[in-house]
Short mmCIF file of C-alpha atoms and ligand atoms in Angstrom, two decimals:
data_model
loop_
_atom_site.label_atom_id
_atom_site.label_comp_id
_atom_site.label_asym_id
_atom_site.label_seq_id
_atom_site.Cartn_x
_atom_site.Cartn_y
_atom_site.Cartn_z
CA MET A 106 19.71 26.60 29.21
CA ALA A 107 17.17 26.35 26.39
CA SER A 108 13.59 25.62 27.41
CA SER A 109 11.97 22.45 26.27
CA LEU A 110 9.27 22.24 23.61
CA PRO A 111 6.33 21.56 25.97
CA ALA A 112 7.21 24.49 28.20
CA LEU A 113 7.34 26.72 25.17
CA SER A 114 4.13 25.38 23.76
CA THR A 115 2.14 26.32 26.83
CA LYS A 116 3.99 29.32 28.19
CA THR A 117 5.18 31.43 25.30
CA PRO A 118 3.58 32.73 22.14
CA GLY A 119 6.56 31.27 20.19
CA ILE A 120 4.28 28.38 19.40
CA LEU A 121 0.66 29.35 19.25
CA ARG A 122 -1.36 26.37 20.38
CA ARG A 123 -4.72 25.71 18.80
CA PRO A 124 -7.50 26.68 21.22
CA ALA A 125 -8.90 23.15 21.02
CA ALA A 126 -6.98 20.16 19.74
CA PRO A 127 -8.88 18.13 17.12
CA ALA A 128 -10.17 14.76 18.28
CA ALA A 129 -8.50 11.78 16.65
CA GLY A 130 -9.86 10.58 13.31
CA ILE A 131 -6.73 9.07 11.77
CA VAL A 132 -4.57 6.17 12.91
CA HIS A 133 -1.18 6.32 11.23
CA LEU A 134 1.10 3.28 11.06
CA GLY A 135 4.77 4.28 10.68
CA LEU A 136 5.48 7.30 12.86
CA GLY A 137 8.81 8.04 11.18
CA ASN A 138 10.32 11.23 9.86
CA PHE A 139 8.56 11.07 6.50
CA HIS A 140 5.05 11.02 7.96
CA ARG A 141 5.89 13.81 10.38
CA ALA A 142 7.18 16.07 7.57
CA HIS A 143 4.49 15.15 5.05
CA GLN A 144 1.00 13.96 5.97
CA ALA A 145 1.16 15.64 9.39
CA VAL A 146 2.00 18.99 7.77
CA TYR A 147 -0.91 18.69 5.28
CA THR A 148 -3.26 17.64 8.07
CA ASP A 149 -2.17 20.59 10.19
CA ALA A 150 -2.99 22.93 7.29
CA ALA A 151 -6.35 21.18 6.74
CA VAL A 152 -7.40 21.46 10.37
CA THR A 153 -6.25 25.07 10.53
CA ALA A 154 -8.26 25.92 7.42
CA GLN A 155 -11.42 23.92 7.99
CA GLY A 156 -11.33 22.27 11.42
CA GLY A 157 -12.60 18.73 11.71
CA ASP A 158 -11.77 15.84 13.99
CA TRP A 159 -8.70 14.74 12.12
CA GLY A 160 -6.18 14.40 14.91
CA ILE A 161 -3.63 11.65 14.31
CA VAL A 162 -2.78 8.72 16.57
CA GLY A 163 0.75 7.82 15.52
CA VAL A 164 1.92 4.23 15.83
CA SER A 165 5.58 3.40 15.53
CA SER A 166 6.34 -0.22 14.74
CA ARG A 167 9.17 -1.21 17.09
CA SER A 168 11.10 1.72 18.49
CA SER A 169 9.66 3.72 21.35
CA ALA A 170 12.04 6.65 20.78
CA ILE A 171 9.65 8.85 18.83
CA PRO A 172 6.48 8.08 20.85
CA ASP A 173 8.41 8.72 24.10
CA ALA A 174 9.81 11.99 22.84
CA MET A 175 6.41 13.04 21.45
CA HIS A 176 4.82 12.50 24.86
CA ALA A 177 7.62 14.37 26.59
CA GLN A 178 7.11 17.27 24.14
CA ASP A 179 3.34 17.62 24.38
CA MET A 180 2.97 15.81 20.99
CA LEU A 181 5.02 18.50 19.26
CA TYR A 182 8.18 18.53 17.15
CA THR A 183 9.80 20.89 14.69
CA VAL A 184 9.91 20.47 10.92
CA VAL A 185 13.11 22.10 9.68
CA GLU A 186 12.98 23.00 6.00
CA ILE A 187 16.54 22.93 4.74
CA SER A 188 17.80 24.63 1.61
CA PRO A 189 21.12 26.25 0.73
CA GLU A 190 19.33 29.62 1.10
CA GLY A 191 18.47 28.99 4.74
CA SER A 192 16.19 27.11 7.12
CA LYS A 193 12.51 27.52 7.97
CA PHE A 194 10.88 26.09 11.07
CA SER A 195 7.32 24.97 11.75
CA VAL A 196 5.57 22.96 14.45
CA PRO A 197 2.62 20.80 13.32
CA GLN A 198 -0.05 20.31 15.99
CA VAL A 199 -2.08 17.34 14.92
CA HIS A 200 -0.94 14.32 16.85
CA THR A 201 -3.25 13.40 19.69
CA ASP A 202 -1.41 10.29 20.83
CA ALA A 203 1.60 8.15 19.95
CA PHE A 204 2.64 4.67 20.94
CA THR A 205 4.73 1.69 19.87
CA ALA A 206 2.99 -1.30 18.28
CA ALA A 207 5.47 -3.85 19.66
CA GLY A 208 4.12 -4.92 23.03
CA ASN A 209 0.85 -3.00 22.49
CA GLN A 210 -0.75 -5.02 19.73
CA GLY A 211 -4.17 -4.96 21.39
CA ARG A 212 -4.01 -1.18 21.42
CA VAL A 213 -3.27 -1.10 17.68
CA ILE A 214 -6.32 -3.26 16.99
CA SER A 215 -8.57 -1.12 19.14
CA ALA A 216 -7.27 2.12 17.63
CA ILE A 217 -7.94 0.85 14.08
CA GLY A 218 -11.22 -0.65 15.31
CA ASP A 219 -12.43 2.55 17.01
CA ALA A 220 -15.59 3.93 15.38
CA ALA A 221 -14.05 7.43 15.51
CA THR A 222 -11.20 6.30 13.24
CA ARG A 223 -12.11 7.11 9.67
CA ILE A 224 -8.72 6.80 8.01
CA VAL A 225 -5.88 4.36 8.63
CA SER A 226 -2.81 5.63 6.82
CA LEU A 227 0.57 3.99 6.34
CA THR A 228 4.18 4.94 5.76
CA VAL A 229 5.80 1.63 6.57
CA THR A 230 8.27 1.59 3.63
CA GLU A 231 8.22 -0.94 0.81
CA ASN A 232 9.61 -3.47 3.24
CA GLY A 233 6.67 -3.10 5.65
CA TYR A 234 4.15 -4.73 3.31
CA HIS A 235 5.70 -8.21 3.59
CA TYR A 236 5.07 -9.01 -0.03
CA THR A 237 7.08 -11.30 -2.29
CA PRO A 238 9.08 -9.15 -4.71
CA ALA A 239 8.81 -11.86 -7.39
CA THR A 240 5.00 -11.89 -7.52
CA GLY A 241 3.75 -8.86 -5.61
CA SER A 242 1.57 -11.07 -3.40
CA LEU A 243 1.71 -11.61 0.35
CA ASN A 244 4.89 -13.38 1.46
CA LEU A 245 3.53 -16.51 3.10
CA LYS A 246 7.02 -17.69 3.95
CA ASP A 247 7.60 -14.62 6.08
CA PRO A 248 7.55 -15.70 9.74
CA ALA A 249 5.85 -12.45 10.78
CA ILE A 250 2.93 -13.04 8.38
CA ARG A 251 2.68 -16.68 9.49
CA HIS A 252 2.64 -15.52 13.09
CA ASP A 253 -0.08 -12.97 12.39
CA LEU A 254 -2.34 -15.49 10.68
CA VAL A 255 -2.52 -17.61 13.83
CA HIS A 256 -2.27 -14.97 16.57
CA PRO A 257 -5.37 -12.82 16.14
CA ALA A 258 -4.75 -10.72 19.24
CA ALA A 259 -1.09 -9.90 18.60
CA PRO A 260 -0.41 -8.95 14.97
CA ARG A 261 3.12 -7.72 14.22
CA THR A 262 2.81 -6.70 10.58
CA PRO A 263 0.90 -3.67 9.28
CA ILE A 264 -1.23 -5.92 7.04
CA GLY A 265 -2.04 -8.20 9.99
CA GLN A 266 -2.83 -5.19 12.18
CA ILE A 267 -5.15 -3.70 9.59
CA VAL A 268 -7.05 -6.94 9.02
CA ARG A 269 -7.46 -7.56 12.75
CA GLY A 270 -8.63 -3.97 13.23
CA LEU A 271 -11.12 -4.33 10.36
CA GLN A 272 -12.43 -7.58 11.85
CA HIS A 273 -12.94 -5.71 15.12
CA ARG A 274 -14.94 -3.03 13.29
CA SER A 275 -17.00 -5.56 11.40
CA ARG A 276 -17.91 -7.39 14.63
CA THR A 277 -18.78 -4.24 16.58
CA HIS A 278 -20.07 -1.06 14.92
CA ALA A 279 -19.34 -1.79 11.20
CA GLU A 280 -18.47 1.87 10.50
CA PRO A 281 -16.62 2.36 7.20
CA VAL A 282 -12.94 3.29 7.06
CA THR A 283 -10.38 4.25 4.42
CA ILE A 284 -6.96 2.59 4.24
CA LEU A 285 -4.48 5.03 2.72
CA SER A 286 -1.03 3.84 1.67
CA CYS A 287 1.55 6.63 1.47
CA ASP A 288 4.48 4.45 0.42
CA ASN A 289 6.47 4.38 -2.81
CA LEU A 290 4.72 1.41 -4.36
CA ALA A 291 3.22 1.47 -7.81
CA ASP A 292 -0.57 1.54 -7.53
CA ASN A 293 -0.19 1.58 -3.75
CA GLY A 294 -3.95 1.58 -3.02
CA HIS A 295 -4.62 -1.55 -5.02
CA HIS A 296 -1.42 -3.17 -3.84
CA THR A 297 -2.48 -2.67 -0.21
CA GLN A 298 -6.03 -3.82 -0.89
CA ARG A 299 -4.71 -6.96 -2.55
CA LEU A 300 -2.48 -7.82 0.42
CA VAL A 301 -5.25 -7.09 2.94
CA ARG A 302 -7.69 -9.29 1.00
CA GLU A 303 -5.11 -12.06 0.64
CA PHE A 304 -4.46 -12.07 4.38
CA ALA A 305 -8.21 -12.07 5.13
CA SER A 306 -8.84 -14.93 2.71
CA LEU A 307 -6.33 -17.11 4.62
CA LEU A 308 -8.31 -16.93 7.87
CA PRO A 309 -10.58 -19.85 8.85
CA PRO A 310 -13.46 -19.97 6.30
CA ALA A 311 -16.26 -18.32 8.29
CA GLU A 312 -13.96 -15.57 9.54
CA ALA A 313 -12.53 -15.08 6.07
CA ALA A 314 -15.98 -14.67 4.53
CA ALA A 315 -17.04 -12.07 7.10
CA ALA A 316 -13.76 -10.16 6.85
CA LEU A 317 -13.84 -10.11 3.04
CA ALA A 318 -17.46 -8.97 3.00
CA PHE A 319 -16.54 -6.07 5.30
CA ILE A 320 -13.46 -5.18 3.25
CA ASP A 321 -15.41 -5.23 0.00
CA THR A 322 -18.28 -3.06 1.18
CA ARG A 323 -17.07 -0.87 4.07
CA THR A 324 -13.52 0.14 3.14
CA SER A 325 -11.77 2.04 0.38
CA PHE A 326 -8.13 2.04 -0.66
CA PRO A 327 -7.22 5.23 -2.52
CA SER A 328 -3.83 5.37 -4.20
CA SER A 329 -1.56 8.28 -3.45
CA MET A 330 1.77 9.59 -4.65
CA VAL A 331 3.86 11.15 -1.91
CA ASP A 332 7.01 13.16 -2.45
CA ARG A 333 9.38 14.96 -0.11
CA ILE A 334 13.01 14.18 0.57
CA VAL A 335 13.35 13.64 4.30
CA PRO A 336 16.76 12.52 5.58
CA ALA A 337 17.43 11.03 8.99
CA THR A 338 17.67 13.45 11.92
CA THR A 339 21.16 14.13 13.21
CA GLU A 340 22.64 16.06 16.10
CA HIS A 341 23.21 18.91 13.67
CA TYR A 342 19.45 19.50 13.31
CA ARG A 343 18.88 19.29 17.06
CA ASN A 344 21.57 21.91 17.60
CA LEU A 345 20.16 24.06 14.81
CA VAL A 346 16.71 24.12 16.44
CA THR A 347 18.22 25.02 19.80
CA ALA A 348 20.38 27.75 18.29
CA ARG A 349 17.72 29.27 16.07
CA ARG A 350 14.53 28.68 18.02
CA GLY A 351 15.80 28.76 21.56
CA TYR A 352 14.20 25.51 22.72
CA THR A 353 15.22 21.89 22.89
CA ASP A 354 13.60 19.42 20.51
CA ARG A 355 14.74 15.78 20.73
CA ILE A 356 13.07 14.80 17.47
CA PRO A 357 13.16 17.57 14.85
CA VAL A 358 12.56 16.45 11.26
CA PRO A 359 14.75 17.87 8.49
CA ALA A 360 13.08 18.10 5.08
CA GLU A 361 13.61 19.71 1.72
CA PRO A 362 11.34 22.67 0.85
CA PHE A 363 9.70 20.73 -2.01
CA THR A 364 6.62 18.71 -1.11
CA MET A 365 3.94 17.04 -3.22
CA TRP A 366 0.95 14.83 -2.54
CA ILE A 367 -1.37 13.54 -5.28
CA VAL A 368 -4.30 11.56 -3.93
CA GLU A 369 -7.16 9.62 -5.46
CA ASP A 370 -10.36 11.08 -3.97
CA ASN A 371 -11.87 7.81 -2.78
CA PHE A 372 -12.48 8.16 0.96
CA ILE A 373 -15.43 6.09 2.12
CA ALA A 374 -15.63 7.83 5.50
CA GLY A 375 -14.61 11.41 4.69
CA ARG A 376 -11.21 13.09 4.76
CA PRO A 377 -9.44 16.25 5.92
CA ALA A 378 -9.27 19.22 3.53
CA TRP A 379 -5.68 18.31 2.65
CA GLU A 380 -5.90 20.59 -0.39
CA ALA A 381 -5.46 23.43 2.13
CA GLY A 382 -1.85 22.25 2.46
CA GLY A 383 -1.43 21.89 -1.31
CA ALA A 384 -2.46 18.25 -1.84
CA VAL A 385 -3.93 17.60 -5.27
CA PHE A 386 -6.90 15.25 -5.67
CA SER A 387 -6.68 13.63 -9.07
CA ASP A 388 -7.81 10.69 -11.17
CA GLU A 389 -4.29 10.48 -12.58
CA VAL A 390 -2.53 9.18 -9.49
CA ALA A 391 -1.22 6.13 -11.35
CA GLY A 392 0.61 8.34 -13.85
CA TYR A 393 2.08 10.50 -11.09
CA GLU A 394 3.10 7.43 -9.13
CA GLN A 395 4.86 5.92 -12.16
CA LEU A 396 6.57 9.21 -12.87
CA LYS A 397 7.76 9.48 -9.29
CA VAL A 398 8.65 5.86 -8.57
CA ARG A 399 10.62 5.54 -11.80
CA LEU A 400 12.12 8.97 -12.56
CA LEU A 401 12.74 10.06 -8.99
CA ASN A 402 13.11 6.88 -6.96
CA GLY A 403 14.60 4.72 -9.71
CA THR A 404 17.21 7.31 -10.66
CA HIS A 405 17.82 7.98 -6.96
CA SER A 406 18.79 4.33 -6.51
CA LEU A 407 21.37 4.50 -9.29
CA ILE A 408 22.81 7.71 -7.82
CA ALA A 409 22.96 6.09 -4.37
CA TYR A 410 24.71 2.87 -5.46
CA LEU A 411 27.17 4.46 -7.88
CA GLY A 412 27.85 7.15 -5.28
CA ALA A 413 28.47 4.63 -2.52
CA LEU A 414 30.81 2.66 -4.77
CA SER A 415 32.68 5.91 -5.51
CA GLY A 416 32.99 6.79 -1.81
CA ALA A 417 30.25 9.47 -1.73
CA ASP A 418 28.50 9.88 1.62
CA THR A 419 25.60 11.89 0.27
CA ILE A 420 23.37 12.17 -2.80
CA PRO A 421 24.54 15.73 -3.60
CA GLU A 422 28.14 14.58 -3.42
CA SER A 423 27.37 11.63 -5.69
CA VAL A 424 25.47 13.60 -8.32
CA SER A 425 28.24 16.19 -8.45
CA HIS A 426 30.43 13.55 -10.16
CA THR A 427 29.97 14.31 -13.86
CA HIS A 428 29.86 10.64 -14.80
CA ILE A 429 27.22 9.83 -12.24
CA GLU A 430 25.10 12.77 -13.37
CA LEU A 431 25.46 11.48 -16.94
CA ALA A 432 24.36 7.99 -15.93
CA ALA A 433 21.45 9.43 -13.93
CA ARG A 434 20.24 11.55 -16.85
CA SER A 435 20.59 8.63 -19.19
CA VAL A 436 18.57 6.20 -17.08
CA LEU A 437 15.94 8.83 -16.38
CA ARG A 438 15.38 9.99 -19.95
CA ASN A 439 16.15 6.94 -22.04
CA GLU A 440 15.08 4.05 -19.86
CA TYR A 441 12.52 5.19 -17.26
CA LEU A 442 10.68 7.98 -19.09
CA PRO A 443 9.55 5.97 -22.16
CA SER A 444 7.67 3.60 -19.81
CA VAL A 445 5.67 6.34 -18.07
CA SER A 446 2.24 7.70 -19.03
CA VAL A 447 3.04 11.30 -18.20
CA PRO A 448 0.02 13.00 -16.57
CA ALA A 449 -1.50 15.91 -18.47
CA GLY A 450 0.14 19.20 -17.71
CA VAL A 451 3.47 17.81 -16.45
CA ASP A 452 6.46 19.36 -18.19
CA VAL A 453 8.98 16.53 -18.14
CA ASP A 454 12.03 18.70 -18.87
CA ALA A 455 11.14 20.99 -15.99
CA TYR A 456 10.46 17.94 -13.77
CA GLU A 457 13.90 16.55 -14.59
CA GLU A 458 15.66 19.83 -13.86
CA GLN A 459 13.76 20.16 -10.61
CA LEU A 460 14.86 16.64 -9.62
CA PHE A 461 18.50 17.45 -10.22
CA SER A 462 18.26 20.66 -8.27
CA ARG A 463 16.57 18.78 -5.37
CA TRP A 464 19.28 16.10 -5.46
CA ARG A 465 21.94 18.80 -5.37
CA ASN A 466 20.62 20.26 -2.11
CA THR A 467 23.93 20.02 -0.27
CA ALA A 468 22.48 21.54 2.88
CA LEU A 469 20.20 18.51 3.23
CA GLY A 470 22.96 15.90 2.99
CA HIS A 471 20.72 12.92 2.18
CA GLY A 472 22.84 9.79 2.73
CA THR A 473 23.68 7.34 -0.06
CA SER A 474 23.36 4.55 2.52
CA GLN A 475 19.83 5.71 3.43
CA VAL A 476 18.59 5.77 -0.18
CA GLY A 477 20.48 2.54 -0.94
CA SER A 478 18.82 0.63 1.90
CA ASP A 479 16.09 -1.98 1.24
CA GLY A 480 17.01 -2.20 -2.45
CA SER A 481 15.61 -5.73 -2.70
CA VAL A 482 12.09 -4.42 -2.16
CA LYS A 483 12.55 -0.95 -3.67
CA LEU A 484 14.12 -2.03 -6.98
CA ARG A 485 11.28 -4.47 -7.57
CA GLN A 486 9.02 -1.39 -7.81
CA ARG A 487 11.39 0.57 -10.00
CA ILE A 488 13.17 -1.65 -12.54
CA PRO A 489 11.21 -4.61 -14.00
CA LEU A 490 8.44 -2.95 -16.02
CA PRO A 491 10.60 -0.35 -17.79
CA ALA A 492 13.30 -2.99 -18.38
CA LEU A 493 10.82 -5.48 -19.87
CA GLU A 494 9.35 -2.84 -22.16
CA MET A 495 12.77 -2.07 -23.60
CA LEU A 496 13.74 -5.72 -23.91
CA ASP A 497 10.47 -6.45 -25.72
CA ASP A 498 11.38 -3.64 -28.04
CA GLY A 499 14.71 -5.31 -28.83
CA ARG A 500 16.82 -2.85 -26.81
CA MET A 501 19.05 -3.53 -23.82
CA PRO A 502 18.29 -1.29 -20.79
CA GLN A 503 21.97 -0.68 -20.09
CA LEU A 504 21.51 1.67 -17.17
CA LEU A 505 18.83 -0.46 -15.50
CA ALA A 506 21.22 -3.41 -15.71
CA LEU A 507 23.89 -1.12 -14.25
CA THR A 508 21.52 -0.11 -11.42
CA THR A 509 20.99 -3.78 -10.59
CA ALA A 510 24.71 -4.52 -10.83
CA SER A 511 25.72 -1.60 -8.64
CA TYR A 512 23.09 -2.61 -6.08
CA LEU A 513 24.43 -6.17 -5.97
CA SER A 514 28.00 -4.89 -5.81
CA CYS A 515 27.05 -2.91 -2.69
CA ILE A 516 24.94 -5.51 -0.87
CA ALA A 517 26.40 -8.79 -2.08
CA PRO A 518 30.01 -8.07 -3.08
CA LEU A 519 31.93 -10.87 -4.75
CA ALA A 520 34.83 -12.33 -2.80
CA GLY A 521 37.72 -9.88 -2.65
CA PHE A 522 35.68 -6.79 -3.58
CA ASP A 523 35.27 -4.07 -0.94
CA PRO A 524 32.31 -1.80 -1.79
CA GLY A 525 33.21 0.72 0.94
CA PRO A 526 31.66 1.98 4.16
CA GLN A 527 28.53 3.57 2.67
CA ALA A 528 27.60 0.25 1.06
CA ASP A 529 28.37 -1.61 4.28
CA ALA A 530 25.96 0.70 6.11
CA MET A 531 23.03 -0.13 3.78
CA GLU A 532 20.36 -2.26 5.38
CA ASP A 533 18.42 -4.81 3.37
CA PRO A 534 16.09 -7.64 4.34
CA ALA A 535 17.71 -9.79 1.63
CA ARG A 536 21.31 -9.01 2.66
CA GLY A 537 21.88 -12.41 4.30
CA LEU A 538 20.45 -14.36 1.39
CA LEU A 539 22.32 -12.33 -1.23
CA ALA A 540 25.61 -12.41 0.67
CA GLY A 541 25.31 -16.20 0.82
CA LEU A 542 24.77 -16.35 -2.96
CA ALA A 543 27.74 -14.03 -3.53
CA ALA A 544 29.98 -16.20 -1.36
CA GLY A 545 29.37 -19.14 -3.68
CA ALA A 546 29.49 -17.16 -6.95
CA ARG A 547 32.43 -17.49 -9.33
CA SER A 548 31.76 -14.27 -11.28
CA GLY A 549 29.34 -11.42 -11.74
CA LYS A 550 27.45 -13.42 -14.35
CA ASP A 551 27.17 -16.33 -11.98
CA LEU A 552 25.89 -14.06 -9.18
CA ALA A 553 23.36 -12.29 -11.44
CA GLY A 554 22.14 -15.70 -12.62
CA LYS A 555 21.58 -16.90 -9.07
CA VAL A 556 19.93 -13.70 -7.82
CA LEU A 557 17.75 -12.77 -10.80
CA GLY A 558 17.41 -16.11 -12.56
CA ASP A 559 17.08 -18.58 -9.68
CA HIS A 560 15.75 -16.31 -6.93
CA HIS A 561 13.60 -14.05 -9.12
CA LEU A 562 14.64 -11.00 -7.12
CA LEU A 563 13.21 -8.67 -9.76
CA GLY A 564 10.17 -10.79 -10.55
CA ASP A 565 9.27 -13.84 -12.60
CA GLU A 566 9.38 -12.18 -16.00
CA LEU A 567 12.85 -10.68 -15.71
CA ALA A 568 14.06 -14.06 -14.41
CA GLU A 569 13.49 -15.38 -17.94
CA ARG A 570 15.46 -12.63 -19.68
CA SER A 571 18.91 -14.16 -19.90
CA GLU A 572 20.30 -11.25 -21.92
CA PHE A 573 19.43 -8.78 -19.12
CA ILE A 574 20.86 -11.13 -16.50
CA ALA A 575 24.08 -11.54 -18.49
CA ARG A 576 24.43 -7.78 -18.94
CA THR A 577 23.93 -7.24 -15.20
CA GLY A 578 26.65 -9.82 -14.63
CA ASP A 579 29.01 -8.02 -17.03
CA PHE A 580 28.60 -4.80 -15.07
CA ILE A 581 29.25 -6.55 -11.75
CA ASP A 582 32.49 -7.87 -13.20
CA ILE A 583 33.49 -4.47 -14.59
CA ILE A 584 32.74 -2.76 -11.26
CA ARG A 585 34.88 -5.35 -9.50
CA SER A 586 37.81 -5.19 -11.90
CA ALA A 587 37.81 -1.55 -13.03
CA GLY A 588 35.42 0.39 -10.75
CA PRO A 589 32.08 2.18 -11.19
CA LEU A 590 33.34 4.81 -13.64
CA ALA A 591 34.41 2.14 -16.11
CA ALA A 592 31.00 0.51 -15.78
CA ILE A 593 29.27 3.85 -16.47
CA ALA A 594 31.45 4.35 -19.55
CA GLU A 595 30.58 0.87 -20.81
CA ALA A 596 26.84 1.39 -20.22
CA SER A 597 26.88 4.84 -21.86
CA ALA A 598 28.76 3.57 -24.88
CA HIS A 599 25.96 1.09 -25.59
CA SER A 600 22.91 3.05 -24.45
CA HIS A 601 20.34 4.73 -26.69
CA PRO A 602 21.12 7.45 -27.59
CA SER A 603 24.73 6.94 -26.58
CA SER A 604 25.73 10.55 -26.02
CA LEU A 605 24.20 12.71 -23.35
CA GLN A 606 25.29 15.96 -21.86
CA THR A 607 25.38 16.98 -18.26
CA THR A 608 23.94 20.33 -17.27
CA GLN A 609 27.38 21.87 -17.50
CA GLY A 610 27.68 20.78 -21.10
CA ARG A 611 24.24 21.98 -22.18
CA PRO A 612 23.74 24.94 -24.47
C1 LIG B 961 14.33 7.49 -1.89
C2 LIG B 961 13.06 8.06 -1.33
O1 LIG B 961 15.02 6.08 -0.16
C3 LIG B 961 14.66 6.14 -1.34
O2 LIG B 961 14.59 5.15 -2.05
O3 LIG B 961 14.25 7.44 -3.29
O4 LIG B 961 12.97 7.94 0.05
C4 LIG B 961 12.84 9.51 -1.74
O5 LIG B 961 13.73 10.37 -1.08
C5 LIG B 961 11.43 9.95 -1.45
O6 LIG B 961 10.55 9.04 -2.04
C6 LIG B 961 11.19 11.36 -1.97
O7 LIG B 961 9.83 11.61 -1.97
#
């Protein structure tokens, strides 16, 4: 029988333990796969290169599966880099503790409030910020936010936890701390700062004033662009680790070889030497974030929804359909790219080719249902600004309307339309609301009007653009009556420029 990870870590040289583990300096909210294959790997490299008390206390929001397994495995797990050429294995050694926030809210506050904590980082997904997609501000209708505003000792949301932890700091030692968002949100540092300030300003007046004064003088909120495709762990990866490494790991993390982290160097209380792991500190984070959120994430959404509607389980399977590749290239080049301020030194053609080769990584098998989940909060980050720019310019963003239509066809299918099992498996906080609207809708146009026009799902400004709403509705109707390929053909026929070639057709 294979040995377990902790036995290996202490008894064999297979995993060389650090002589002394770093003391904790980071509290990380969102102990999921992405964090464990991204920030943890950079932090491991930083501590190896330069030392420093930058151990990570990982906090998972609800599930205890990862904290339990981390404790059982001596805080270790395997990152499995997957490419068609083969797999590489590594074991980061930076976590000093792990626990679940649910049921331990006091512990979250004291961890964030601890004077030794100098960075609080987050990978809580777009959905974890509890903001209103229409306005970008804190969602005051959200029961979890309302709960957190009146239960100071038991916050459930990351924003509530951060504010309560900062209040604890301000009342005790007043040491400064950096809040570092690592989620796919445009301008994620400012976005997080805005939500934290909004929450603090809603506290009783004296408390609000003290909290805001602390936030404004003793914290910083750098923006960062994070990039690595990290699918969900499956039994396959557990078996692979056992077969290839000879030990049992309950929680290996599969990841693509590519990894990128661009960070604004604005850390009020110091930071690890993440550049040792390849992180780039730059003043151009906003440009990188736009590039990534639109070209990568935005196009990814279209590939996921069209793929799901065509029966594709995975992104590589989806993008191997010539028509879907065509639609993806068209939205990327003609509709997302013109809205991006490309950072100096980025070769956009090479970036595009690299994206397609990452998406084609069949060994990784990234699920269309995983990328298609939470579209109501993700698309708000990806679609409105580029769409509005084109509309202002007198052009219809055909493929952005198609992205919206294929999303709605997956999550809120009209009566009689079956979007298939991959779409059924997509999770979305707005699924109930949207399904209710779809049940009462007579046509695609009617549904698009209710979702975008009445409910402002993609923001206030797009809610006023009846031509975009109507075009989205057309595509919903075409998908329902003739399928996704017909909708791609219709969008391509009217897009600018109308003819594009796939890689196969290129000179
Ligand atoms: C994806 C991202 O789920 C999604 O919406 O676009 O998770 C994507 O894989 C990562 O951002 C890559 O860095």
